C-alpha positions as CSV (number, residue, x, y, z in Angstrom):
1,M,115.8,186.7,133.6
2,I,112.7,184.9,135.0
3,S,112.7,184.3,138.7
4,Q,111.9,180.9,140.1
5,S,108.6,182.1,141.5
6,E,107.6,183.5,138.0
7,S,108.4,180.3,136.3
8,V,106.1,178.2,138.4
9,I,102.7,177.8,136.8
10,A,101.1,175.4,139.3
11,V,102.1,173.2,142.2
12,L,100.7,169.7,142.3
13,K,100.3,169.0,146.0
14,A,100.1,165.5,147.4
15,A,99.5,164.0,144.0
16,R,98.8,160.2,144.0
17,R,99.4,160.0,140.3
18,V,99.9,162.6,137.6
19,W,98.2,162.0,134.2
20,A,99.6,164.1,131.4
21,V,98.0,164.8,128.0
22,S,99.8,166.6,125.3
23,A,99.5,167.4,121.6
24,V,95.8,167.1,121.2
25,H,95.8,169.2,118.0
26,G,92.0,169.4,117.7
27,E,91.6,165.6,117.4
28,V,88.5,165.4,119.5
29,D,87.8,161.7,118.9
30,R,91.3,160.8,120.2
31,L,90.8,163.1,123.1
32,R,87.5,161.5,124.0
33,A,89.1,158.1,123.9
34,I,91.7,159.3,126.4
35,H,89.1,160.9,128.6
36,N,87.1,157.6,128.6
37,Q,90.1,155.8,129.8
38,L,90.9,158.5,132.4
39,E,87.3,158.4,133.8
40,Q,87.7,154.7,134.4
41,H,91.0,154.9,136.2
42,F,91.1,158.4,137.8
43,T,90.8,158.4,141.6
44,P,90.8,161.0,144.3
45,G,94.3,162.4,144.7
46,D,95.2,162.0,141.1
47,R,96.1,165.1,139.0
48,L,95.4,165.7,135.3
49,V,97.7,168.1,133.4
50,Y,97.2,169.2,129.8
51,L,100.6,170.1,128.4
52,G,99.4,172.3,125.5
53,N,98.7,172.1,121.8
54,Y,95.0,171.7,122.3
55,L,94.0,173.3,119.0
56,G,96.7,173.1,116.5
57,Y,95.7,172.1,113.0
58,G,92.9,169.6,113.8
59,P,89.6,169.6,112.0
60,R,87.3,170.0,115.0
61,I,88.6,172.8,117.2
62,I,85.4,173.9,118.9
63,E,84.4,170.4,119.8
64,T,87.9,169.8,121.2
65,V,87.6,172.8,123.5
66,D,84.1,171.6,124.6
67,E,85.4,168.2,125.4
68,L,88.2,169.7,127.5
69,L,85.6,171.6,129.5
70,L,83.2,168.7,129.7
71,L,85.7,166.4,131.4
72,R,86.4,168.9,134.1
73,R,82.7,169.3,134.8
74,A,82.3,165.5,134.8
75,M,85.2,165.0,137.2
76,L,83.9,167.7,139.6
77,A,80.4,166.1,139.6
78,R,81.8,162.8,140.9
79,F,80.8,162.3,144.5
80,N,84.3,161.6,145.7
81,L,86.3,164.3,143.9
82,F,86.6,167.9,145.0
83,D,88.0,171.1,143.5
84,G,91.0,170.8,145.8
85,D,91.8,167.3,144.5
């Protein structure tokens, strides 16, 4: 049996809003479209959670992983967002 502490992956402290993205399946163009919208609306205190299925059966797996990493870098480079946000 899994204890409660073992079942917790992350705690989203003081989240203003939680944005959830799931079932990407290597569809990098769709992921970029979501990221473009997020960049326009994401503010300090918001949280972004990817729920899995990044790769799946999509045609452009490597580009999808690159896009996931690029958004993190872009968000951290914003003057008003911090790693603790």
